[in-house]
Structures are given as C-alpha cells and as structure tokens.
Coordinates of C-alpha atoms (C1' of nucleotides) in Angstrom, one line a residue:
Chain H
X1 CA -33.6 19.9 -8.7
X2 CA -31.4 17.1 -10.1
X3 CA -29.5 19.1 -12.9
X4 CA -28.1 17.0 -15.7
X5 CA -24.4 16.5 -16.1
X6 CA -22.9 15.0 -19.0
X7 CA -20.9 11.6 -18.5
X8 CA -17.5 13.2 -18.6
X9 CA -18.2 15.8 -16.0
X10 CA -19.7 13.3 -13.7
X11 CA -16.8 10.8 -14.3
X12 CA -14.3 13.4 -13.4
X13 CA -16.5 14.7 -10.4
X14 CA -16.5 11.1 -9.0
X15 CA -13.0 10.4 -9.7
X16 CA -11.8 13.6 -8.0
X17 CA -13.8 12.9 -5.0
X18 CA -12.4 9.4 -4.9
X19 CA -8.7 10.9 -5.0
X20 CA -9.7 13.3 -2.2
X21 CA -10.8 10.5 -0.1
X22 CA -7.7 8.5 -0.9
X23 CA -5.4 11.1 -0.5
X24 CA -6.6 12.2 3.0
X25 CA -7.5 8.9 4.5
X26 CA -5.9 6.4 2.3
X27 CA -6.9 3.8 -0.4
X28 CA -8.5 1.6 2.1
X29 CA -11.0 4.2 2.9
X30 CA -12.1 4.4 -0.6
X31 CA -15.7 2.6 -0.6
X32 CA -18.6 3.3 -2.9
X33 CA -20.3 5.1 0.0
X34 CA -17.5 7.0 0.9
X35 CA -16.9 8.5 -2.5
X36 CA -20.6 9.0 -3.0
X37 CA -20.6 11.2 0.2
X38 CA -17.4 13.1 -0.8
X39 CA -19.1 13.9 -4.1
X40 CA -22.3 14.8 -2.6
X41 CA -24.3 12.2 -4.7
X42 CA -26.1 9.3 -3.9
X43 CA -24.6 5.9 -3.7
X44 CA -26.9 4.9 -6.3
X45 CA -25.3 7.2 -8.9
X46 CA -21.8 6.0 -8.3
X47 CA -23.1 2.6 -9.3
X48 CA -24.6 4.1 -12.3
X49 CA -21.6 5.4 -13.7
X50 CA -19.1 2.8 -12.6
X51 CA -20.9 -0.5 -12.1
X52 CA -18.4 -2.1 -10.0
X53 CA -15.8 -0.8 -7.4
X54 CA -13.0 -2.4 -9.7
X55 CA -14.0 -0.3 -12.7
X56 CA -14.2 2.6 -10.5
X57 CA -10.7 2.1 -9.1
X58 CA -9.2 1.5 -12.6
X59 CA -10.6 4.6 -14.0
X60 CA -9.3 6.6 -11.1
X61 CA -5.8 5.1 -11.7
X62 CA -6.1 6.3 -15.4
X63 CA -7.4 9.7 -14.3
X64 CA -4.5 10.0 -11.9
X65 CA -1.8 9.2 -14.4
X66 CA -3.4 11.8 -16.7
X67 CA -3.3 14.5 -14.1
X68 CA 0.1 13.8 -13.3
X69 CA 1.1 13.8 -17.1
X70 CA -0.5 17.2 -17.3
X71 CA 1.4 18.6 -14.2
X72 CA 4.8 17.6 -15.5
X73 CA 4.1 19.1 -19.0
X74 CA 3.2 22.2 -17.5
X75 CA 6.0 22.4 -15.3
X76 CA 8.4 21.8 -18.1
X77 CA 6.8 24.4 -20.5
X78 CA 6.9 27.0 -17.4
X79 CA 10.8 26.7 -17.2
X80 CA 12.8 29.4 -18.8
X81 CA 14.6 27.0 -21.1
X82 CA 12.1 24.3 -22.0
X83 CA 14.4 22.7 -24.5
X84 CA 17.6 22.4 -22.4
X85 CA 18.0 18.8 -21.3
X86 CA 19.3 19.8 -17.6
X87 CA 16.4 22.1 -17.2
X88 CA 13.7 19.6 -18.5
X89 CA 15.1 16.8 -16.4
X90 CA 15.5 18.7 -13.1
X91 CA 11.8 19.9 -13.8
X92 CA 10.5 16.6 -14.3
X93 CA 12.3 14.9 -11.3
X94 CA 11.1 17.8 -9.1
X95 CA 7.6 17.8 -10.1
X96 CA 7.7 14.0 -9.3
X97 CA 8.2 14.9 -5.6
X98 CA 5.3 15.1 -3.4
X99 CA 5.5 18.8 -2.5
X100 CA 1.9 20.0 -2.4
X101 CA -1.3 18.2 -1.5
X102 CA -2.0 17.2 -5.1
X103 CA 1.4 15.5 -5.7
X104 CA 1.2 13.9 -2.3
X105 CA -2.1 12.5 -3.3
X106 CA -0.6 11.3 -6.4
X107 CA 2.2 9.6 -4.7
X108 CA 0.2 8.0 -1.9
X109 CA -2.4 6.6 -4.2
X110 CA -0.3 5.5 -6.9
X111 CA 2.0 3.7 -4.4
X112 CA -1.0 2.1 -2.9
X113 CA -2.1 0.8 -6.4
X114 CA 1.3 -0.3 -7.0
X115 CA 1.4 -2.4 -3.7
X116 CA -1.8 -4.0 -4.7
X117 CA -0.6 -4.8 -8.1
X118 CA 2.0 -7.0 -6.8
X119 CA -0.5 -9.6 -5.6
X120 CA -3.4 -8.7 -7.8
X121 CA -3.1 -9.8 -11.3
X122 CA -6.2 -7.9 -12.7
X123 CA -4.3 -4.8 -11.6
X124 CA -0.8 -5.8 -12.7
X125 CA -2.2 -6.3 -16.1
X126 CA -3.1 -2.6 -16.3
X127 CA -0.9 -0.3 -18.0
X128 CA 0.9 0.4 -14.9
X129 CA 4.5 0.2 -15.6
X130 CA 4.0 1.9 -18.8
X131 CA 4.2 5.5 -17.4
X132 CA 7.5 5.0 -15.6
X133 CA 8.8 3.0 -18.4
X134 CA 7.9 5.8 -20.8
X135 CA 9.6 8.4 -18.5
X136 CA 12.6 6.2 -18.2
X137 CA 13.0 6.4 -22.2
X138 CA 12.3 10.1 -22.2
X139 CA 15.1 10.8 -19.6
X140 CA 17.3 8.6 -21.6
X141 CA 16.6 10.6 -24.6
X142 CA 17.2 13.7 -23.0
X143 CA 20.6 12.4 -21.8
X144 CA 21.5 11.3 -25.1
X145 CA 20.7 14.8 -26.6
X146 CA 23.0 16.3 -23.7
X147 CA 25.9 14.2 -24.7
X148 CA 25.6 15.2 -28.5
X149 CA 25.4 18.7 -27.2
X150 CA 28.5 18.2 -25.3
X151 CA 26.9 19.1 -21.9
X152 CA 27.1 15.5 -20.6
X153 CA 30.3 13.6 -20.4
X154 CA 30.5 10.7 -23.0
X155 CA 31.6 8.1 -20.6
X156 CA 28.0 8.4 -18.9
X157 CA 25.7 5.5 -20.0
X158 CA 22.3 7.3 -20.7
X159 CA 20.1 4.2 -20.1
X160 CA 21.5 3.4 -16.9
X161 CA 21.7 7.0 -15.9
X162 CA 18.1 7.4 -16.7
X163 CA 17.2 4.2 -14.5
X164 CA 19.0 5.9 -11.7
X165 CA 17.5 9.2 -11.8
X166 CA 13.9 7.5 -12.0
X167 CA 14.8 5.4 -9.1
X168 CA 16.3 8.2 -7.1
X169 CA 13.3 10.5 -7.4
X170 CA 10.9 7.7 -6.7
X171 CA 12.8 6.9 -3.5
X172 CA 13.2 10.5 -2.4
X173 CA 9.5 11.0 -3.1
X174 CA 8.6 8.1 -0.8
X175 CA 10.9 9.6 1.9
X176 CA 9.2 12.9 1.5
X177 CA 5.7 11.4 1.8
X178 CA 6.7 9.4 5.0
X179 CA 8.0 12.5 6.7
X180 CA 11.4 11.3 6.7
X181 CA 12.7 13.9 4.5
X182 CA 11.7 17.4 3.7
X183 CA 11.0 18.3 0.0
X184 CA 13.8 20.9 0.1
X185 CA 16.3 18.0 1.2
X186 CA 15.0 16.0 -1.8
X187 CA 15.2 18.9 -4.3
X188 CA 18.8 19.6 -3.0
X189 CA 19.6 16.0 -3.4
X190 CA 18.4 16.1 -7.1
X191 CA 20.2 19.1 -8.0
X192 CA 23.3 17.8 -6.2
X193 CA 23.2 14.4 -8.3
X194 CA 22.6 16.2 -11.4
X195 CA 25.7 18.4 -10.9
X196 CA 27.9 15.5 -10.1
X197 CA 26.7 13.8 -13.2
X198 CA 28.5 16.6 -15.1
X199 CA 25.1 17.6 -16.7
X200 CA 25.4 21.4 -17.3
X201 CA 23.0 23.8 -18.7
X202 CA 23.2 24.6 -22.5
X203 CA 25.0 27.9 -22.8
X204 CA 22.7 30.6 -24.2
Chain Z
X1 CA -2.7 -33.4 21.1
X2 CA -2.2 -29.7 22.0
X3 CA 1.6 -29.3 22.5
X4 CA 2.5 -26.5 24.6
X5 CA 4.9 -24.1 23.1
X6 CA 6.4 -21.0 24.9
X7 CA 5.5 -17.7 24.0
X8 CA 8.2 -16.7 21.9
X9 CA 8.0 -19.7 19.7
X10 CA 4.3 -19.1 19.2
X11 CA 4.9 -15.7 18.5
X12 CA 7.2 -16.1 15.8
X13 CA 5.3 -18.9 14.4
X14 CA 2.2 -16.8 14.1
X15 CA 4.1 -13.9 12.8
X16 CA 5.9 -15.9 10.2
X17 CA 2.4 -17.2 9.1
X18 CA 1.3 -13.6 8.8
X19 CA 4.4 -12.7 6.6
X20 CA 3.7 -15.6 4.4
X21 CA 0.2 -14.7 3.7
X22 CA 1.0 -10.9 3.3
X23 CA 3.9 -11.9 1.0
X24 CA 1.9 -14.1 -1.2
X25 CA -1.6 -12.5 -1.2
X26 CA -0.7 -8.8 0.1
X27 CA -1.3 -7.3 3.4
X28 CA -5.0 -7.0 2.8
X29 CA -5.4 -10.7 2.8
X30 CA -4.0 -10.8 6.4
X31 CA -7.0 -11.4 8.6
X32 CA -7.0 -13.1 12.1
X33 CA -8.7 -16.2 10.3
X34 CA -6.1 -16.3 7.4
X35 CA -3.4 -16.2 9.6
X36 CA -4.7 -18.7 12.0
X37 CA -5.2 -21.1 9.0
X38 CA -1.7 -20.3 7.5
X39 CA -0.3 -21.3 11.1
X40 CA -2.5 -24.3 11.4
X41 CA -3.8 -23.2 14.7
X42 CA -7.3 -22.0 15.8
X43 CA -8.5 -18.5 15.5
X44 CA -8.8 -18.5 19.0
X45 CA -5.2 -18.9 19.7
X46 CA -4.3 -16.1 17.5
X47 CA -6.6 -13.9 19.6
X48 CA -4.9 -15.5 22.7
X49 CA -1.6 -14.4 21.9
X50 CA -2.2 -11.2 20.1
X51 CA -5.4 -9.7 21.5
X52 CA -6.2 -7.4 18.7
X53 CA -5.3 -7.1 15.0
X54 CA -3.6 -3.8 15.5
X55 CA -1.2 -5.4 18.0
X56 CA -0.6 -8.4 15.7
X57 CA 0.4 -6.1 12.8
X58 CA 2.6 -4.0 14.9
X59 CA 4.3 -7.1 16.2
X60 CA 4.7 -8.5 12.8
X61 CA 6.3 -5.0 11.6
X62 CA 8.9 -5.3 14.3
X63 CA 9.5 -8.9 13.5
X64 CA 10.0 -7.8 9.8
X65 CA 12.5 -5.2 10.6
X66 CA 14.5 -7.5 12.9
X67 CA 14.7 -10.3 10.3
X68 CA 16.0 -7.7 7.7
X69 CA 18.5 -6.5 10.0
X70 CA 19.9 -9.9 10.5
X71 CA 19.8 -10.5 6.7
X72 CA 21.9 -7.4 6.3
X73 CA 24.3 -8.1 8.8
X74 CA 24.9 -11.6 7.6
X75 CA 25.5 -10.5 4.0
X76 CA 28.0 -8.0 5.0
X77 CA 30.1 -10.4 7.3
X78 CA 29.8 -12.8 4.4
X79 CA 31.7 -10.7 2.2
X80 CA 35.4 -11.2 1.6
X81 CA 36.2 -7.8 2.9
X82 CA 33.9 -6.9 5.9
X83 CA 35.5 -3.7 6.7
X84 CA 36.0 -2.1 3.2
X85 CA 33.5 0.8 2.8
X86 CA 32.8 -0.1 -0.8
X87 CA 32.3 -3.6 -0.1
X88 CA 30.0 -3.0 2.8
X89 CA 27.9 -0.3 1.0
X90 CA 27.5 -2.5 -2.0
X91 CA 26.5 -5.4 0.2
X92 CA 23.9 -3.3 2.2
X93 CA 22.3 -1.9 -1.0
X94 CA 22.2 -5.1 -2.7
X95 CA 20.7 -7.0 0.0
X96 CA 18.0 -4.5 0.2
X97 CA 16.8 -5.4 -3.3
X98 CA 13.8 -7.8 -3.6
X99 CA 15.8 -10.7 -5.0
X100 CA 14.5 -13.9 -3.2
X101 CA 11.3 -14.7 -1.9
X102 CA 12.2 -13.4 1.8
X103 CA 13.2 -10.1 0.4
X104 CA 10.3 -9.7 -1.7
X105 CA 8.0 -10.1 1.1
X106 CA 10.1 -7.6 3.0
X107 CA 9.8 -5.1 0.4
X108 CA 6.2 -5.7 -0.2
X109 CA 5.0 -5.8 3.3
X110 CA 7.1 -3.0 4.4
X111 CA 5.9 -0.9 1.6
X112 CA 2.2 -1.6 2.4
X113 CA 3.0 -0.6 6.0
X114 CA 4.5 2.6 5.0
X115 CA 1.7 3.5 2.7
X116 CA -0.7 2.9 5.6
X117 CA 1.5 4.9 8.0
X118 CA 0.7 8.0 5.8
X119 CA -2.8 8.2 6.8
X120 CA -2.7 6.3 10.0
X121 CA -1.4 8.3 13.0
X122 CA -1.2 5.3 15.2
X123 CA 1.2 3.5 12.6
X124 CA 3.1 6.7 12.0
X125 CA 3.9 7.0 15.6
X126 CA 5.7 3.7 15.3
X127 CA 9.5 3.5 15.0
X128 CA 9.0 3.3 11.2
X129 CA 11.4 5.6 10.0
X130 CA 14.0 4.9 12.3
X131 CA 15.4 2.0 10.5
X132 CA 16.1 3.8 7.1
X133 CA 17.3 6.9 9.1
X134 CA 19.7 4.6 10.9
X135 CA 20.7 3.1 7.7
X136 CA 21.3 6.5 6.2
X137 CA 23.6 7.6 9.1
X138 CA 25.4 4.2 8.8
X139 CA 26.0 4.9 5.2
X140 CA 27.1 8.4 5.6
X141 CA 29.6 7.2 8.3
X142 CA 31.0 4.5 5.8
X143 CA 31.5 7.3 3.3
X144 CA 33.3 9.4 5.7
X145 CA 35.5 6.6 6.6
X146 CA 36.3 6.2 2.7
X147 CA 37.1 9.8 2.4
X148 CA 39.3 9.4 5.3
X149 CA 41.2 6.6 3.6
X150 CA 41.2 8.3 0.5
X151 CA 39.1 6.0 -1.6
X152 CA 36.3 8.7 -2.1
X153 CA 37.1 12.1 -3.6
X154 CA 36.8 14.8 -0.9
X155 CA 34.4 16.9 -2.9
X156 CA 31.6 14.4 -2.3
X157 CA 29.3 15.3 0.6
X158 CA 28.8 12.2 2.6
X159 CA 25.3 13.1 4.1
X160 CA 23.7 13.8 0.6
X161 CA 25.4 10.8 -1.0
X162 CA 24.1 8.6 1.7
X163 CA 20.5 9.9 1.2
X164 CA 20.9 9.4 -2.5
X165 CA 22.1 5.9 -2.1
X166 CA 19.3 5.0 0.2
X167 CA 16.7 6.5 -1.9
X168 CA 18.2 4.9 -5.1
X169 CA 18.1 1.3 -3.7
X170 CA 14.4 2.0 -2.4
X171 CA 13.4 3.1 -5.7
X172 CA 15.3 0.2 -7.6
X173 CA 13.8 -2.2 -5.2
X174 CA 10.3 -1.0 -6.0
X175 CA 11.0 -1.4 -9.6
X176 CA 12.1 -4.9 -9.3
X177 CA 9.4 -5.6 -7.1
X178 CA 6.8 -4.3 -9.8
X179 CA 8.6 -6.4 -12.4
X180 CA 9.5 -3.4 -14.1
X181 CA 13.1 -4.0 -13.8
X182 CA 15.2 -7.1 -13.2
X183 CA 17.3 -7.8 -10.1
X184 CA 20.2 -7.8 -12.1
X185 CA 19.5 -4.7 -13.9
X186 CA 19.2 -3.1 -10.3
X187 CA 22.4 -4.4 -9.0
X188 CA 24.4 -3.2 -12.3
X189 CA 22.8 0.2 -11.8
X190 CA 24.1 0.2 -8.0
X191 CA 27.5 -0.8 -9.0
X192 CA 27.7 1.6 -11.8
X193 CA 26.7 4.4 -9.6
X194 CA 29.2 3.5 -6.8
X195 CA 32.0 3.4 -9.6
X196 CA 31.1 6.8 -10.8
X197 CA 31.0 8.1 -7.4
X198 CA 34.7 7.3 -7.4
X199 CA 34.2 5.0 -4.4
X200 CA 37.0 2.5 -4.8
X201 CA 37.8 -0.6 -3.0
X202 CA 40.6 -0.3 -0.4
X203 CA 43.9 -1.9 -1.8
X204 CA 44.8 -4.8 0.3
Chain N
dA1 C1' -46.0 15.0 -24.9
dT2 C1' -43.7 11.0 -25.4
dC3 C1' -39.4 8.8 -24.9
dG4 C1' -34.9 8.1 -22.9
dC5 C1' -31.5 9.4 -19.9
dT6 C1' -30.2 10.8 -15.3
dT7 C1' -31.0 11.0 -10.5
dT8 C1' -32.5 9.8 -5.8
dG9 C1' -34.3 7.0 -2.0
dA10 C1' -35.0 3.1 0.5
dT11 C1' -33.6 -1.0 1.2
dA12 C1' -32.0 -5.7 1.3
dC13 C1' -28.9 -9.7 0.7
dG14 C1' -24.8 -12.0 1.6
dT15 C1' -20.3 -12.0 2.9
dC16 C1' -16.4 -11.0 5.6
dG17 C1' -13.8 -9.7 9.5
dG18 C1' -12.6 -8.1 14.4
dT19 C1' -14.0 -9.3 18.6
dA20 C1' -16.4 -11.5 22.3
dT21 C1' -18.1 -15.5 25.1
dC22 C1' -18.7 -19.9 27.2
dA23 C1' -17.4 -24.4 28.0
dA24 C1' -14.1 -27.9 28.4
dA25 C1' -9.9 -30.2 28.1
dG26 C1' -4.7 -31.1 27.9
dA27 C1' -0.4 -29.8 29.8
dT28 C1' 2.9 -27.9 33.4
dT29 C1' 4.2 -26.5 37.5
dT30 C1' 4.2 -26.6 42.4
Chain B
dA1 C1' -3.5 -33.2 43.6
dA2 C1' -4.4 -28.3 42.7
dA3 C1' -3.6 -24.4 40.4
dT4 C1' -2.3 -22.2 36.4
dC5 C1' -1.2 -21.7 31.6
dT6 C1' -2.4 -23.2 26.9
dT7 C1' -5.5 -24.8 23.4
dT8 C1' -9.6 -26.0 20.9
dG9 C1' -14.4 -25.7 19.4
dA10 C1' -18.4 -23.5 18.5
dT11 C1' -20.8 -19.7 17.9
dA12 C1' -22.4 -15.3 18.2
dC13 C1' -22.7 -10.3 17.5
dC14 C1' -22.1 -6.3 15.1
dG15 C1' -20.5 -3.3 11.7
dA16 C1' -18.8 -2.5 6.9
dC17 C1' -19.1 -3.2 2.3
dG18 C1' -20.3 -4.5 -2.7
dT19 C1' -23.9 -5.4 -5.1
dA20 C1' -28.8 -5.7 -6.5
dT21 C1' -33.6 -4.3 -6.8
dC22 C1' -37.8 -1.7 -7.0
dA23 C1' -40.2 2.4 -7.4
dA24 C1' -40.5 7.0 -8.7
dA25 C1' -39.4 11.4 -10.6
dG26 C1' -36.8 15.3 -13.0
dC27 C1' -34.8 16.8 -17.3
dG28 C1' -33.9 17.0 -22.5
dA29 C1' -34.9 16.0 -26.9
dT30 C1' -37.4 14.8 -30.8

DNA sequence: ATCGCTTTGATACGTCGGTATCAAAGATTT
DNA sequence: AAATCTTTGATACCGACGTATCAAAGCGAT
C-alpha cells in the first residue's frame, strides 16, 4: 500500500499541508499532528522528514518565500510590457496584495512569522528581511531606470521612493487581509500613487 | 499583608503586566501564570479579576488602544502648531512608529492581535478595525482642511491620500519593528512623502 | 533475496496551560 | 460585630503538544 515518494515530493506535500492549515486556521493551529492529518499521513512520517517542529516551520517559511517569488515573476512576465518600469512596479506591488486565497495565506503566514521573529532570536537570524530588502533594491533600480528613460521626474529619490512603495503595499496588504479595505481599493491606491509619482509608461 | 486595591487599579496593574510580557517575549508568552508572576500577584487573583484568558486578552487590547490614543493626542498637543494640518499629520504618523519601548510594544502586540483576528471570529468581531478606520477619516478631514486653506493642491484626493498615509506609516512601522529599517529612516520617508504631496505648513 | 529506505501504528512521557475547587484569612463597610 | 469583598495557597484535572520508542511491514535496488 505505501507508495514511495521521493524526498522532495514528500517535503512539498507536507509543507503545502502546513500552509493550508496555517492559512485557514492560523499559524497557532499548526501542530505536528494537524499537519499530518491535513497531509493524510501519519504523525510519525512528519517526524521522519522534519525531525523537529522548528525545522518544519523554517522549511515552510522558505517554501513560502519561494512560492511568492515565483508568483511575482510570473505576474511580471505575463504583462504586456515586461520591461517597462511602470508596468513592472505596478505588477509587483499588486501581486503583493492578498487578493486570492494563495496570496492571503502568504500574507497571513508571513506576518505571523514576522511577529514571532521580533521576540524569537532563532527566527530573527533567518533570512527573513532579505526578501523585502532585495525587493526594495529591485524597486529602486527600476525607478533609476525610469529616471534615465525620462519617465520619472529627476527630483524623486529612488531609494526613498522604493521604501515608500514597499511600505505602502505592505500596509495596504494588511488592511485588505483584515477586511478593513477591499483589494480594489488597494490597487486603486497603488495606481493613484504611481500616477502622482509622475511615473509614466514608456511610450511604445 | 494583602493590601486592597480597587478594581480599576488592579485591572490596569494586571494589564500593564500583560503588556510587559507580550512586549518582551511575545504574545505567545502571555499565560495566566506569566502575567501573574510579572504582576507579582497570585495566579488566583488574575482569575479573580479576569475570569478567562479570552476576557483578559480582550481587555488588554482595549487598554492598549486607549494608551495609544493618549500617546498620539499628547504628541499632537505638544507640537508648536496643534492646529496646522501638516504639523498634526506628521505628528500622528510619526507617533505611530515604534520608536521607544512603549510604541514598540504597541506595534508588536497590536500586530499579533491582528494576525489572530484573521482566523479567530471572536477577535474579528471586536472593534479592531475601528481605530485605524477612525484614524483614516481623521487624516482625510485634515487633508480637506488643508485643501480649503490652500496648502494642499486641489488635484489630490483626500480619501485616497489618507488611506495611503495610513498604510505607509503602518508599513514603515513594521519595517522598523523588524529591524529592517531605522526609525530615522522611516520618519525621513514620511516627511519626504508629505513634502512631495505638496502639503505645506500654514504660514504664521 | 538481501539490504536499506520508507511508512504506519500504537503508545508513552513530560510539560505546559486554562480552568476549577476548597479552605482560610486579611481588609472594608455597615 | 457581621457581612462582604479581596487575596493567597495549594492543588488538581484535563487536554494538547512536542518528542521519543519499539515493532513491523512494504517497496526498490543491487
């Protein structure tokens, strides 16, 4: 009966189960047992692949970050102008909003991790801040390109603007997650902000 | 030995103890026992004043919101121009940043509650979103006043700008909390943004 | 077929945490 | 002085959870 799956398959299977639990019932509902049940495997097998809960959680965080990276990349490449700064930036920021179940889960779980990291040194040591940090640099680069291309006013400071964009989309995302704001409301605000930045689309 | 305190004093004493625990070790470290220990009273007494942990947590949330309201009010009144929109808005947004231990605790605990609220209906029913919602209206009002006074360009939409301001300061606050950004960096970004809004100080 | 990796099951241990209970005693009020 | 409110102490119960252990069996590859 027990079909053998290779390690990678099992790993992702378990991690996806974890994310489903965390996404629907919160990170506090993630236990070795609940994950096993969600994945339809025995508790013992979860122990087999991830010896401790801490390792399991760290792996899940990694998995989550990877999925989000893929999502964003896909979103950018799916636009009609994947080399136009305005298009890229708007796609990135919009993708970061919790619109569908997947991105809701991402936001929820990631935020929960972040909260834990503030008081848990082991988690804080994790490459947690690297993703948003990289994103900020990426945005700053795009803004610099835009300035060179003459589609962003020269008096704008790319570094600061990038920080603002990132904080803005994170804040809006949280608002959407809490039901305090609709996703449409948030996307509108992002477009509005980019418009007033003076960040135009590159003419074809 | 046991001195009698009135209910209010005890309540706040216990709630402050809770916030100290939550602020230093995280909300997950808040247990009936840890709070009792932090407050230097018996577990039994915590049970006496707040029958269940849920009630205790809800009371703490209320207490937290109240303290933050006071903090912001004080901050605004302490400025040199407590009736100038630009001054008020900058004070409010800056106060919302986790600069000292108190505001760090606020951010941390509030965010932790927010994360819980997403998957806990009992918490979500709480007047959670009312504070940020009221703040957003307040900011929008200030912006409208500014427009009437001619210190904010008329093509700006106060509602959207208010939403952006709130999301921005929340996002920056999170960044500061996670150590990804300094408080100075964040305050700079806020001033920068207000400047580019075209929101000027009212001339004396 | 033997060896090694994978999977399950049952189960158990220790800890922690929310809640409950009983008894007793100090303090305040009337 | 009596009645009521406040406070402590000592426990106790029960459930949940992380972790560990032992035994057994399925499956793949050499």
